[in-house]
Structure formats: structure tokens, C-alpha cells
CSV table of C-alpha atoms and ligand atoms in Angstrom, one decimal:
chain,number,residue,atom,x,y,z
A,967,UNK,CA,92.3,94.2,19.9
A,968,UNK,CA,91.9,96.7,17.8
A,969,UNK,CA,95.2,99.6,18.7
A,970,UNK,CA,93.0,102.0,17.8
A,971,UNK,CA,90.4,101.4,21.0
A,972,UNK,CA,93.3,102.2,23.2
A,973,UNK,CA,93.6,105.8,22.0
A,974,UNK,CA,92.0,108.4,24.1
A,975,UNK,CA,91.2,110.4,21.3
A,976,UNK,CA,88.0,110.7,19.7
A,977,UNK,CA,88.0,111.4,15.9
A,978,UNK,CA,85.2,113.7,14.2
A,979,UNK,CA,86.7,114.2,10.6
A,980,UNK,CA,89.6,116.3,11.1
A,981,UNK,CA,88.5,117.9,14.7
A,982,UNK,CA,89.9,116.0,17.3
A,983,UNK,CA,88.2,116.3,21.0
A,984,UNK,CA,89.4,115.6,24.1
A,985,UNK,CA,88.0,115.4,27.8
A,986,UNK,CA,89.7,117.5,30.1
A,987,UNK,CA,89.5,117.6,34.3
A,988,UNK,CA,90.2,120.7,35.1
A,989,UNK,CA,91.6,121.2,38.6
A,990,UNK,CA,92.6,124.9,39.5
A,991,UNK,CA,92.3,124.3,43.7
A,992,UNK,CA,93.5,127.2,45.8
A,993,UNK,CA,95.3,129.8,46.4
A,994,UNK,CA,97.2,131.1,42.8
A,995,UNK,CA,95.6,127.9,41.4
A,996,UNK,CA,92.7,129.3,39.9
A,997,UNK,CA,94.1,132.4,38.6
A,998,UNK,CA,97.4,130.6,36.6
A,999,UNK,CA,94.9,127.7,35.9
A,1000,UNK,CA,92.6,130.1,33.7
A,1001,UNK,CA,95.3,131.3,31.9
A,1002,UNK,CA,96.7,128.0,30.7
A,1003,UNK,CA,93.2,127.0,29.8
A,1004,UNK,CA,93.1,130.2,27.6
A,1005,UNK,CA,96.1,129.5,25.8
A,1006,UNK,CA,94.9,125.8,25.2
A,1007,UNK,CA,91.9,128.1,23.5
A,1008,UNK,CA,94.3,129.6,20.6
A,1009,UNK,CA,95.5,126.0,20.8
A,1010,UNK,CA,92.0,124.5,19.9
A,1011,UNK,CA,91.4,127.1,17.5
A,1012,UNK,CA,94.2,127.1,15.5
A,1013,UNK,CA,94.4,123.2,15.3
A,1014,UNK,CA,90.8,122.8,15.0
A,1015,UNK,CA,90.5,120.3,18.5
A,1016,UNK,CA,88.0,120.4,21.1
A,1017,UNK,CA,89.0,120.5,24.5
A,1018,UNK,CA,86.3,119.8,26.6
A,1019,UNK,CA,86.7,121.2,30.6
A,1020,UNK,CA,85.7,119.4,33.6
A,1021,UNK,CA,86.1,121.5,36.4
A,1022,UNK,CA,86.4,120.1,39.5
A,1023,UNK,CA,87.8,120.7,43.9
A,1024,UNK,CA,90.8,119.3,45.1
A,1025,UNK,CA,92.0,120.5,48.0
A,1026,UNK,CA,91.3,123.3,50.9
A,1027,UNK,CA,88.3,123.9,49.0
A,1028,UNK,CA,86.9,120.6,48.5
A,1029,UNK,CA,87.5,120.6,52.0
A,1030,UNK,CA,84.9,123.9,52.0
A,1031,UNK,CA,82.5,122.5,49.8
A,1032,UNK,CA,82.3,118.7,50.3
A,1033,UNK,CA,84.2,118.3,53.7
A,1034,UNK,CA,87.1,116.1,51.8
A,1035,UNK,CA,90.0,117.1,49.9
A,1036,UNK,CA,89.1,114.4,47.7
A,1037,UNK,CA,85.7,113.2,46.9
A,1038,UNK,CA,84.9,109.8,44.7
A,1039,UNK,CA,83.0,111.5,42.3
A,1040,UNK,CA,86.3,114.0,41.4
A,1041,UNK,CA,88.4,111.1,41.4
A,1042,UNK,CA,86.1,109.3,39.1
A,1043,UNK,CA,85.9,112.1,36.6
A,1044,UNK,CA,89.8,112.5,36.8
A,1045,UNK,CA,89.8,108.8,35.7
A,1046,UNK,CA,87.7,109.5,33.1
A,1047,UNK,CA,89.7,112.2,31.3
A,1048,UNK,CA,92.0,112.0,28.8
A,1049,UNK,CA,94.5,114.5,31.0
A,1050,UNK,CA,94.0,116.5,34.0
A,1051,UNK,CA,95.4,120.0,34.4
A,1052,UNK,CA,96.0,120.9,38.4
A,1053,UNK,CA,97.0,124.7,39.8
A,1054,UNK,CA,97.9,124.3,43.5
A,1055,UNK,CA,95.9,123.1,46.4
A,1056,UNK,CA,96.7,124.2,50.4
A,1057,UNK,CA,96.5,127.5,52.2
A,1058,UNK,CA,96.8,128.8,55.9
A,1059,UNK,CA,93.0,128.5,56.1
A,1060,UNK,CA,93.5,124.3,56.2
A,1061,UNK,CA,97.1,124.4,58.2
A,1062,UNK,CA,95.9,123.1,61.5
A,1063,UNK,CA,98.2,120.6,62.2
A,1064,UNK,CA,95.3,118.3,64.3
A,1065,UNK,CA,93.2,118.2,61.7
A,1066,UNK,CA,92.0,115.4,60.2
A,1067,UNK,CA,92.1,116.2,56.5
A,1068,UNK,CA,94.4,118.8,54.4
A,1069,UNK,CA,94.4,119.8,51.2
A,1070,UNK,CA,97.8,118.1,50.5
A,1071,UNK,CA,96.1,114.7,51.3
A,1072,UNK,CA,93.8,115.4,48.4
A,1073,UNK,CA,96.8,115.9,45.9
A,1074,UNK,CA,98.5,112.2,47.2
A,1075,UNK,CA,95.5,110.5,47.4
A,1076,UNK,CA,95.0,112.0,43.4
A,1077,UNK,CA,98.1,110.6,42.6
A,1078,UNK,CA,98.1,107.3,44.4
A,1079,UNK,CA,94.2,107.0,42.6
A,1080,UNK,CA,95.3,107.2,39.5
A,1081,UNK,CA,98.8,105.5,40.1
A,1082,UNK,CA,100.5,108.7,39.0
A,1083,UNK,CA,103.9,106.7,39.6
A,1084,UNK,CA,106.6,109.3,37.5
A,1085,UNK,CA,106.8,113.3,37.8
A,1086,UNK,CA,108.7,114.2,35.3
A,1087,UNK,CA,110.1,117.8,35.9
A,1088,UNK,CA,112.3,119.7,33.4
A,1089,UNK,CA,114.8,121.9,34.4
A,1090,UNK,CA,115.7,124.6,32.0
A,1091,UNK,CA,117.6,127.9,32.1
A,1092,UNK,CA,116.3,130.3,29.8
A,1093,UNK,CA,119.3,132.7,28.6
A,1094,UNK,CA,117.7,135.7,29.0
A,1095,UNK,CA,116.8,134.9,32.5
A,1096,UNK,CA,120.3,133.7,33.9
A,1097,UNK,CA,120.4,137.2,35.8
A,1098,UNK,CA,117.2,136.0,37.9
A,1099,UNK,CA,118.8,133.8,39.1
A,1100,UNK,CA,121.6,134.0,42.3
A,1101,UNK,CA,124.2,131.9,40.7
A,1102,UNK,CA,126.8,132.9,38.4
A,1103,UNK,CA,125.7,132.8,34.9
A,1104,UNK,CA,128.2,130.9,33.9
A,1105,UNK,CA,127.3,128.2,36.0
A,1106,UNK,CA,124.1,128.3,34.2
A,1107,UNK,CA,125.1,127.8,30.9
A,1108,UNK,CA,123.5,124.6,29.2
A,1109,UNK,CA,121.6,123.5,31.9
A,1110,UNK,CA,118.8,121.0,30.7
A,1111,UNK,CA,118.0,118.8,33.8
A,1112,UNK,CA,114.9,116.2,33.9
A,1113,UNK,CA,114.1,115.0,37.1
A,1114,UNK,CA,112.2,112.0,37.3
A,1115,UNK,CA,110.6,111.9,40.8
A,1116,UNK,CA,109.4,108.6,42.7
A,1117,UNK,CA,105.7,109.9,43.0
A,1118,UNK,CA,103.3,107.0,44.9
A,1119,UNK,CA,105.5,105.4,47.0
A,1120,UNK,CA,109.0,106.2,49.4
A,1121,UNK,CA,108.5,108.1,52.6
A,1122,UNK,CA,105.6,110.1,51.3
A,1123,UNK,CA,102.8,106.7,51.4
A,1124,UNK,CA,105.0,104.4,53.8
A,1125,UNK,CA,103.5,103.6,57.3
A,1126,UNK,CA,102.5,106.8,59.6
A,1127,UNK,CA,102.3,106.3,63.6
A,1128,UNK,CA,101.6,108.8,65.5
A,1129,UNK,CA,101.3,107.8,69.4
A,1130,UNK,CA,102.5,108.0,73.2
A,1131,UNK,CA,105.5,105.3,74.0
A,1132,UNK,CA,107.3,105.3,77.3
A,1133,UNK,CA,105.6,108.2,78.3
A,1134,UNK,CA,107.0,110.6,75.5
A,1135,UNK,CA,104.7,112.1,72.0
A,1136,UNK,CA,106.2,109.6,68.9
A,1137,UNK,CA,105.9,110.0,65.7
A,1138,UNK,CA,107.0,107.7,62.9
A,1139,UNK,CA,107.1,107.7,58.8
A,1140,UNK,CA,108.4,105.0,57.1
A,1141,UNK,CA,110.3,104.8,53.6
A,1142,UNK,CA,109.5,101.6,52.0
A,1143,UNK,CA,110.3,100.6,48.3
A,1144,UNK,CA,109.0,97.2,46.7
A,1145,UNK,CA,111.6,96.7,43.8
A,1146,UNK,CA,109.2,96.7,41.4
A,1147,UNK,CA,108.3,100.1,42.1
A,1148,UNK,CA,112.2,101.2,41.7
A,1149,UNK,CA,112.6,99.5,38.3
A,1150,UNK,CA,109.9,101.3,36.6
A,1151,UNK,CA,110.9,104.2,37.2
A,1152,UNK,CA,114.2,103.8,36.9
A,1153,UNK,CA,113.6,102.1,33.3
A,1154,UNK,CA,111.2,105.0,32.5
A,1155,UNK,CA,114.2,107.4,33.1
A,1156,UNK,CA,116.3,105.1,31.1
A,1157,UNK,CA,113.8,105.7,28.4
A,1158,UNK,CA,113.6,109.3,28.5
A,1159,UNK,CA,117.3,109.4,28.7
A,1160,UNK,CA,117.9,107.7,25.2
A,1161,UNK,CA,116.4,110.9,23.8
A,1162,UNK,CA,118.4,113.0,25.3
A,1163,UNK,CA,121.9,113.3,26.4
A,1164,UNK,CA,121.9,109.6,27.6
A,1165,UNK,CA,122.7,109.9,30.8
A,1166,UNK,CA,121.2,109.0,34.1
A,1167,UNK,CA,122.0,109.8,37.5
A,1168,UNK,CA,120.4,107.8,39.9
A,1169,UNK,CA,120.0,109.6,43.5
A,1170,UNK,CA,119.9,107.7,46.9
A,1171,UNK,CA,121.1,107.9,50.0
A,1172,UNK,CA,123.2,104.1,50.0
A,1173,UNK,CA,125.2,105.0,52.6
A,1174,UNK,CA,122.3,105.2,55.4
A,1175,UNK,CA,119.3,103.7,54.6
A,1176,UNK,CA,118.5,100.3,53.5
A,1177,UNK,CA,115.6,101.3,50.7
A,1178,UNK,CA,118.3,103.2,48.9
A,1179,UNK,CA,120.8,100.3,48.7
A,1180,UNK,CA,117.7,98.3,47.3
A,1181,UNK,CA,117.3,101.2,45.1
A,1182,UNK,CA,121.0,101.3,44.4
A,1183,UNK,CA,120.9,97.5,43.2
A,1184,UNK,CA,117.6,97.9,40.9
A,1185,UNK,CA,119.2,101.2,39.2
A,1186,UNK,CA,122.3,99.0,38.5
A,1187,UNK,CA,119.9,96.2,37.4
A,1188,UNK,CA,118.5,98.2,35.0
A,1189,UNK,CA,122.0,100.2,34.1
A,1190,UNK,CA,123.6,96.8,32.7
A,1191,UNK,CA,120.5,96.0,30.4
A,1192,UNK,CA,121.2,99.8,29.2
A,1193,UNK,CA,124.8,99.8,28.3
A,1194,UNK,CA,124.2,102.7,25.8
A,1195,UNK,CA,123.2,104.6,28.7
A,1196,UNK,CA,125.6,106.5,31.5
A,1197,UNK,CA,124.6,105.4,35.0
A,1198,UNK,CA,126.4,107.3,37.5
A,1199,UNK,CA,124.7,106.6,41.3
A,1200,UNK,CA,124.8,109.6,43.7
A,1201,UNK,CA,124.2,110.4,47.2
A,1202,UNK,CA,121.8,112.4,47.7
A,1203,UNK,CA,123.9,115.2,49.5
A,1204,UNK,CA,126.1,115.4,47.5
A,1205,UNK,CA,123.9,115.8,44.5
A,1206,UNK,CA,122.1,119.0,46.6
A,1207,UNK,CA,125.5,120.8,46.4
A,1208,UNK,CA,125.9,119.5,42.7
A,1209,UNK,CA,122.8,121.1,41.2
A,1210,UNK,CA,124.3,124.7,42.2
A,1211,UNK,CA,127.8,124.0,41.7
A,1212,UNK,CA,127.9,122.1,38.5
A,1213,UNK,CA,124.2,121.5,37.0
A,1214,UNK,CA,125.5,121.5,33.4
A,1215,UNK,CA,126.7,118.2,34.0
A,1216,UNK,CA,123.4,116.7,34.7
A,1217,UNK,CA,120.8,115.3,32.3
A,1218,UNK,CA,118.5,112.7,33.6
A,1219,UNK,CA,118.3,112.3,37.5
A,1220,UNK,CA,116.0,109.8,38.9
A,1221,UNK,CA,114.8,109.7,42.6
A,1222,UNK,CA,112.6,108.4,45.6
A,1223,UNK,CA,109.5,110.7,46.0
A,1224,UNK,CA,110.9,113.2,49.0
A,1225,UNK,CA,114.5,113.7,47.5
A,1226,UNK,CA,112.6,114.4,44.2
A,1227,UNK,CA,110.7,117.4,46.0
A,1228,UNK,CA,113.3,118.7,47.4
A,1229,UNK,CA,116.1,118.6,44.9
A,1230,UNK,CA,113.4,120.0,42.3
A,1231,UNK,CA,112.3,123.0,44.1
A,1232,UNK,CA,116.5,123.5,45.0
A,1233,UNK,CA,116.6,123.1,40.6
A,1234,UNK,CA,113.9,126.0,40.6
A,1235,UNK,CA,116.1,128.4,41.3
A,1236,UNK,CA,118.2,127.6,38.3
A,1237,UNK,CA,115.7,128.7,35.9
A,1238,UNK,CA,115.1,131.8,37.9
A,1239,UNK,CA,111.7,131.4,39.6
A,1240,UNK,CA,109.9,128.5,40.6
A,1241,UNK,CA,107.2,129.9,38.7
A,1242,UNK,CA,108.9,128.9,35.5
A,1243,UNK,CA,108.9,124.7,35.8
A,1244,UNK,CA,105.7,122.7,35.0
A,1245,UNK,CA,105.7,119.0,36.0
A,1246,UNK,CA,103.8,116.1,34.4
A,1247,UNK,CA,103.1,113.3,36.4
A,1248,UNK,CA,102.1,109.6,34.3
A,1249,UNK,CA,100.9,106.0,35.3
A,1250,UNK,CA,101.7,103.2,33.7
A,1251,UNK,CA,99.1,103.2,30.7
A,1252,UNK,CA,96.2,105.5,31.7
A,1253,UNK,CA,95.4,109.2,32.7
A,1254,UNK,CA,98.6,111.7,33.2
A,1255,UNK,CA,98.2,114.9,35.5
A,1256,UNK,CA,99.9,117.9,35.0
A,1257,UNK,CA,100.8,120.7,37.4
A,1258,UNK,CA,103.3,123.6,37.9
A,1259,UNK,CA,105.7,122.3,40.6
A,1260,UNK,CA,105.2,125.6,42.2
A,1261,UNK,CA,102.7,125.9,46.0
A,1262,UNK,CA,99.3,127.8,46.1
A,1263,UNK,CA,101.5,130.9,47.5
A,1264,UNK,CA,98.8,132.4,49.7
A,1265,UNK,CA,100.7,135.7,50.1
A,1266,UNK,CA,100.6,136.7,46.9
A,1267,UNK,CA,96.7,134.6,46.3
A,1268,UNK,CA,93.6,136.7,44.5
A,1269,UNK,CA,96.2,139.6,43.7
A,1270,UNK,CA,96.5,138.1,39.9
A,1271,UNK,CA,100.3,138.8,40.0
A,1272,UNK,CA,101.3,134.8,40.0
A,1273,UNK,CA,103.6,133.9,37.4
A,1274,UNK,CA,101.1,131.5,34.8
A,1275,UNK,CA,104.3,130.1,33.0
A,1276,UNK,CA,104.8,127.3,35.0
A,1277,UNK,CA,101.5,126.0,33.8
A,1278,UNK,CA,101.2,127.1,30.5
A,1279,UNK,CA,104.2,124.7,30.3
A,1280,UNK,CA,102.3,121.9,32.0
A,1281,UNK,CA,100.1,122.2,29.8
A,1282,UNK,CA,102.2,122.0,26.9
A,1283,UNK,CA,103.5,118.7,28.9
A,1284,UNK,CA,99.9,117.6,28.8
A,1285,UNK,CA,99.5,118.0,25.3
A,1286,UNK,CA,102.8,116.4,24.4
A,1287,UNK,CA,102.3,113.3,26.8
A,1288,UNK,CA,98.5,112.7,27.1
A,1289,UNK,CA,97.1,114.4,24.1
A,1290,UNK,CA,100.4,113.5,21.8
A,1291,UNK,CA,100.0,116.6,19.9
A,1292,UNK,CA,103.9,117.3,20.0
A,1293,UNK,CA,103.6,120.0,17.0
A,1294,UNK,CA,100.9,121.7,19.4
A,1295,UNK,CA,103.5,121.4,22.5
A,1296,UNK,CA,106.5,122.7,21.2
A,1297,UNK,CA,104.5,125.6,19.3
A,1298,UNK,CA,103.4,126.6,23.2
A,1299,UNK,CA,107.0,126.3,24.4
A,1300,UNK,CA,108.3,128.4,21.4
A,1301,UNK,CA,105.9,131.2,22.0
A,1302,UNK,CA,107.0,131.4,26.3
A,1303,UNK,CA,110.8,130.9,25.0
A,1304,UNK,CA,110.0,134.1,22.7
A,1305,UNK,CA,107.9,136.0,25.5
A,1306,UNK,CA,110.5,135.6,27.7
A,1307,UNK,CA,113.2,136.9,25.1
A,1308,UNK,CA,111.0,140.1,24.4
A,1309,UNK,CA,111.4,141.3,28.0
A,1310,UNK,CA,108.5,139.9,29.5
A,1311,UNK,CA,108.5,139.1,32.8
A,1312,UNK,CA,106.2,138.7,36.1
A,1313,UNK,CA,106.8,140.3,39.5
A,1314,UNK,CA,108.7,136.8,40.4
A,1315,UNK,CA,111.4,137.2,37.8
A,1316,UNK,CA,111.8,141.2,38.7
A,1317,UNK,CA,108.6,142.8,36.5
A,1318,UNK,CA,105.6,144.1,36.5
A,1319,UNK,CA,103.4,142.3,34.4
A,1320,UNK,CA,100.2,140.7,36.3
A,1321,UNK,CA,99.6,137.0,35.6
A,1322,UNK,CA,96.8,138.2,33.0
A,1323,UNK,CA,99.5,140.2,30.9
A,1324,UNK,CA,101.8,137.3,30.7
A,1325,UNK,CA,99.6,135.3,29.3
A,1326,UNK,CA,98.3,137.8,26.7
A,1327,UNK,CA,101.9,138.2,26.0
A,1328,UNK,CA,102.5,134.6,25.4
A,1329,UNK,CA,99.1,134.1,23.2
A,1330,UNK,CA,100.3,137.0,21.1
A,1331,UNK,CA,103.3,135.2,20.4
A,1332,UNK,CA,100.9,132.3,19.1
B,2459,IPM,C1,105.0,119.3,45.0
B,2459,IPM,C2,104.4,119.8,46.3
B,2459,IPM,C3,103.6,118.7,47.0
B,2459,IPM,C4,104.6,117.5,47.3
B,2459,IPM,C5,102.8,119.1,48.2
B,2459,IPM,C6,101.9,120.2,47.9
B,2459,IPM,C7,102.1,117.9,48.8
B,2459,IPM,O1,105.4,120.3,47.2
B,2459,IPM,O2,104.3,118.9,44.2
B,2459,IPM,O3,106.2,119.3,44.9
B,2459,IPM,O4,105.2,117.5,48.3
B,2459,IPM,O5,104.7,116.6,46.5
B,2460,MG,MG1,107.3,120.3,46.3
């Protein structure tokens, strides 16, 4: 076959288009979603692409419109894209706990759809923003953390009851791992590791439960075909308390799907807002989706106050994984390392600058 079928990139002389699902859901979604979709504009110009926008519901108000968090046809066209840029989905509107669909569902059923196996989430401390932060700066010197979360399978997708047994209200979830769901993702961290510090800390919880020892034994699997590579396995604890106390020391850590949300919104801090970290999530040869790993944050929704870094760096990610326009990624990440040096900075991080401001900020720096 011809390689160059495979590329999902559609050559018209030097202009170079590409299809686009836009997803801003609720909450803050729509307002930081806009903004990232303006600084892909400067993007587009500047580079002379074409970046052509789908925009589509997912969550609380697909639930609105179509009565599903997810519909077929947004799935379809999410299959279809070359990327897919997501704000937030969820919202107290949709929180009844009885009902029958949420606006979360919509989100794992996305990325179960499109076998969105790997988040990748980097962990950065800018040095101008160690003060936002609660821990000592000097713990927060050198931090560059990737965290490579488990995304379709572990506790999130295992088995669900939820019934009456000897007379009391049960309910069940059920962590389940086939091994050859742990060695991708472990090898994919591997990978990403040989580009960086090359190291890898693999995070289970051995000592308990019976999917991390199978974890334990894949991650060593892999670690002894990748002797260039530092394997070091961690409980998962312990490496809670490590990410404050010593998260220099960390480069690549690789983890089932639930220890991967928690440890990475615990990492948010770090940087100084969870406002600040974008995520990229990526199956095994198609689409990739990318998203801020921040909530819809309802209290602070339609007030145009949100912090749009977060995805303005997802979309950066999108470019640079998807689109592989790396010169076009890094030239986004330079211009929101500058911003952020100038003094710029969002209610979250201690400002005043509404989301809109922000993101001039950052385009004038393009
Ligand atoms: C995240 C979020 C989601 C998750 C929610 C919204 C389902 O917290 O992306 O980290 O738990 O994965
Ligand atoms: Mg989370």
C-alpha cells in the first residue's frame, strides 16, 4: 500500500487541510473551546492550512438536544476527523444520581468508540508560576512529569452491578485488565520515555489487588526488553505523597485509568492551576482526542473568566500528535510560556484577565 493513503492529511499545493470535530460541551467548555479554535486561526493563517470545524454535542447537552450524551451520528463524525478538540462536558443540571444517562457517559463511551486507549498528560511547572502554587518552590524546581493514563479499560469500563442482596442496597465495579491492554500502554510509555529523561515509573497497587500484580508482571515484561530504560514500580500511595514531596524525580509514570485521574488532577496543582494542563488521548492507529484535563466548573460557567490555557495546549497536543505539525505546536507553546512570563494571568492563577484577554494575550505573542 501506498504510505501515503494512511496520512490523514489532504495536500492542495502547499495548503494543507484538515477535518476537525469540534466538541466544546458544557459548562466552561464552550467558552475555552472558542478560544483555542481562535488561536488555531493565527495557526492556519500563518502556515497557510485549513482547518475545517465540525461542531458537534457531547454531553449534558446532547442530553438537551438529542436525549443521549452520545449520539451515532457525533460519534461517526468524531471517527471521521483527523483530530477532535473536546472542552468539558457535565453540570448540576444532569447530576441526578437515578438517572439513566450523564454527560460523563458520553465522554467514556467517546473514548471507548474510538479506542482512545492512552491520555497522555504533561506536567509542567512554569517558573514564573511556582508562587501559585502551595508547595515550596523549591520543591518545584524541574518538574517535567508525563503521565500516561490507562484510558478504556481498569475500573472505569469493568463490570457495574447495582442491586438488593440479603436484603441490603449493593453496589459493585469491577477492575479488570486483559494483559494485552497493560503492555501497550506500558510500551507506549516506554516509547515516550526514550525521548525524554528515560525513565518510567510504573504505578499499581501490587500489594492489594490482583490486576495490579498482573500489571506489575507486564510492566516488568516490557522493562527487560527496554534495558535502556529505568523501570522503577510504585504503589500507588506512596506515589500520591511522592508527586508533592519529591516530583522532580519523576519523568514518565504510567497507570490504570482511575489512579491516572486521580494522581493527575493531585499533579495539577504543581503547575499552579488545573487550568494550566491539556491532555491528549490516542488509539492505536486512528483519530486522537484532545482535552484540558480540567471539569466544566459550573460555578464559574458563562462568566468568561475560565482559564483557556489548558486548551490552547491541547491543542497544541493535537497539532503535534494528529496533525504532526510539531514546528506549529511548539510555536503555540512558546507563545503561552511567554504570556505567562509577561505577567499574564487568569482569575485561577491570582489575576484578572477574563478567558477572552488570555487568549488575545497569547495570539499577540504569535
Ligand atoms: C478527566 C475527568 C473525567 C474522567 C470525567 C469527566 C469522566 O475527570 O478527564 O479526568 O474521570 O476521566
Ligand atoms: Mg479527572
Amino acid at each position: 500500500m501506498d504510505l501515503c493513503t494512511c496520512l490523514p492529511v489532504y495536500m492542495n499545493g502547499n495548503n494543507m487541510e484538515f477535518k476537525i470535530t469540534l466538541l466544546p460541551g458544557d459548562g466552561i467548555g464552550p467558552e475555552v473551546a472558542s478560544e483555542a479554535v481562535r488561536v488555531l486561526d493565527v495557526i492556519a493563517r500563518k502556515y497557510n492550512h485549513t482547518f475545517e470545524y465540525k461542531e458537534r454535542l457531547v454531553g449534558g447537552c446532547s442530553i438537551d438536544k438529542y436525549g443521549s450524551s452520545l449520539t451515532d451520528e457525533t460519534l461517526a463524525d468524531c471517527q471521521a476527523a483527523d483530530a477532535i478538540l473536546l472542552g468539558a462536558v457535565g453540570g448540576p443540571k444532569w447530576d441526578d444520581p437515578s438517572a439513566k444517562d450523564r454527560p460523563e457517559r458520553g465522554l467514556l463511551a467517546l473514548r471507548k468508540g474510538l479506542g482512545l486507549f492512552a491520555n497522555l498528560r504533561p506536567v509542567k511547572v512554569h517558573p514564573a508560576l511556582v508562587d501559585a502554587s502551595p508547595l515550596k518552590p523549591e520543591r518545584l524546581q524541574g518538574v517535567d512529569i508525563l503521565v500516561v493514563r490507562e484510558l478504556t479499560g481498569g475500573l472505569y469500563f469493568g463490570q457495574k452491578i447495582r442491586d438488593t442482596k440479603d436484603g441490603c442496597e449493593r453496589a459493585v465495579d469491577t477492575l479488570e485488565y486483559f494483559d494485552y491492554e497493560i503492555r501497550r500502554i506500558v510500551e507506549l510509555a516506554f516509547n515516550l520515555a526514550k525521548g525524554r529523561k528515560k525513565r518510567v515509573t510504573s504505578v499499581d497497587k501490587a500489594n492489594v489487588l490482583e490486576s495490579s500484580r498482573l500489571w506489575r508482571q507486564i510492566a516488568a515484561q516490557v522493562g527487560r526488553a527496554n534495558p535502556d530504560i529505568q523501570l522503577e514500580h510504585a504503589l500507588v500511595d506512596s506515589t500520591a505523597m511522592k508527586l508533592v514531596t519529591a516530583p522532580a524525580s519523576m519523568d514518565v509514570v504510567v497507570t490504570e485509568n482511575m489512579f491516572g485521574d486521580i494522581l493527575t488532577d493531585e499533579a495539577s496543582v504543581l503547575a499552579g492551576s488545573m487550568g494550566m494542563l491539556p491532555s491528549a488521548s490516542l488509539s492505536e492507529a486512528g483519530v486522537g482526542l484532545y482535552e484540558p484535563i480540567h471539569g466544566s466548573a459550573p460555578d464559574i460557567a458563562g462568566k468568561g473568566i475560565a482559564n483557556p490555557i489548558g486548551t490552547i495546549l491541547s491543542a497544541a497536543l493535537m497539532l503535534r500528535y494528529s496533525l504532526k505539525l510539531e514546528e506549529e505546536a511548539a510555536f503555540i507553546e512558546k507563545a503561552v510560556d511567554q504570556t505567562i512570563t509577561t505577567g499574564a494571568r487568569t482569575a485561577d492563577l491570582g489575576g484578572k484577565l477574563t478567558t477572552r484577554q488570555m487568549a488575545d494575550e497569547i495570539i499577540e505573542q504569535l
